[in-house]
Amino acid sequence: MIYKLMIIAALLIFIAALIGIYVDYLKDQQSGEDKKEIIKNDDKNTEKILDVLNENDADTKKRLNALEKAVQNFGKESFNFKKETGFTLDQLKEFSKRIIKESKSHLDKGNAFFILNQYEKAIEEYSEAIIENPYSSLAFFNRANATFHKLLSIKSSSDINNTFYLFNEDFDTKELNDETFKEIILDYKKAFEIDSSLSNVHNNIGVIYNLLGKSEMAISSFEKAISMNNNDSEYYSNLGAVYSDFALSSGNSNYYKKALKNFKTAIKIKDSFSLYPYNIGIVYTRTKEHTKSIKYFNKAIELNPTFYKPYVARGRSYFYLGNYKETINDFGSISDFDRILDIDRYRGELLLLRGSSFFEVKKYPEAIDDLTKCIEFGYGGVAPYEIRGNVFLHLTKYKEAIEDYTKVISREKNNTYVYRTRGVCFAKLGEFEKSIEDFNEAIKINGTVSESYSNRGLSYYHLKNYEKAVIDFRKALSLNPNDKLASHYMKILTNKPQGI
């Protein structure tokens, strides 16, 4: 009897366990259905906006998809709104204003605020979307993008969107650190955790690592992006940019070869984007192959005549090749040159190069104007003072030249050229004792320059110290037999009667 009761009890326990397992199964099924319902939430919100906007459903869906695509790719160098979405940025902005007023979808409203550059509000909407749907990869990805743009306070351009432009040209990275981007990277990683097909996550994280100066981590991220999608020119371009920057900072020129390889791959994928040949031109500028760099800057300008950076870079290359007129022409080809001068990154360099070019082609008033503005902007250290001093010297404004040269010497004690040239100015003003002091300093720094001796000899000559003058002229001719100044005055002194 007892044995039978034990068997019955065991059967009851087994049945109870089966019932428990089934109940758990039903709960899991319900949980899965709940998850599916949450994931479908964005589709329901899309349906809501269709009704609210009261437009043709297909057209509205097309616009919403275009808006989502724009936000997903916002900041990609090669992204062209009209070509990629079918709508211009202005059209998407107008549509976004309607979404903000009428949509009940937090994700769509977030996208709308994003396109309107209202990043704080976009972040708020994406956060609400995440609360409603914690499995929305788009909400996490787009919130990361919005936070990134808010952080750097960058606005887009309808023709060339350089938000994620590398070479660190457009960003002040001095105050950026790991903590700055912590939340952004977490959002990108969460998006990838939900949807592992988002190769753009690795691309954008790579951009952040590059801004932080973590070149190796940036390279790794871009390589991951390429391994997931080897047909996106953007990824190759970004990888090339990091290699180029790494070559510059490390002094290892082998990385320039890797940079060129990736830039050229980007061009093979997309040969219509002007930034890619521009990037190659930058590499050749850095390797001082200016003839090659000009070839690629020409291509960039051909693809997009309104893109000002190739004009700046080509003008720089012409300058280093000594083609000063071409430098002036290139800077003059920038239709909004005055606006470019408002950009801290470029204005000082442009003014210094153009001012120097004006000096070389003997347009002295224009040179003084540019160099003076360059000094006002605080760019170039002593260089603009030295060049402006040279301009004043050629204009026989010796006092002004002396003032500029003195400022150079106050910062560069070993500049033999400036000591010698200031000495010439003192001599022109008849202050021969001061000129000799400067020539002495020039010779002390570098005693192998004939001009320092010949000019000091000339000052001694005017002071009628002919013995010292002869010594200096002979020394100058021993260093340079073609020193015309020394040769001329040696003839005079040789033929000069003794005692006179």
Short mmCIF file of C-alpha atoms in Angstrom, two decimals, residues 312-313 316 320 331 341 344-355 374 377 379-380:
data_model
loop_
_atom_site.label_atom_id
_atom_site.label_comp_id
_atom_site.label_asym_id
_atom_site.label_seq_id
_atom_site.Cartn_x
_atom_site.Cartn_y
_atom_site.Cartn_z
CA VAL A 312 44.11 76.72 -50.55
CA ALA A 313 46.24 73.58 -50.78
CA ARG A 316 50.35 76.42 -50.91
CA TYR A 320 56.70 76.07 -52.24
CA PHE A 331 43.64 82.39 -53.36
CA LEU A 341 39.54 84.36 -43.41
CA ASP A 344 40.86 80.32 -37.50
CA ARG A 345 42.44 77.28 -39.12
CA TYR A 346 43.13 79.02 -42.43
CA ARG A 347 43.12 82.76 -42.16
CA GLY A 348 46.62 83.20 -40.75
CA GLU A 349 48.27 80.78 -43.16
CA LEU A 350 46.45 82.22 -46.17
CA LEU A 351 47.47 85.76 -45.30
CA LEU A 352 51.08 84.74 -44.64
CA LEU A 353 51.41 82.83 -47.92
CA ARG A 354 49.62 85.45 -49.98
CA GLY A 355 51.50 88.30 -48.31
CA CYS A 374 48.38 88.07 -40.24
CA PHE A 377 45.52 87.37 -36.04
CA TYR A 379 49.60 83.67 -36.73
CA GLY A 380 53.06 82.58 -37.82
#
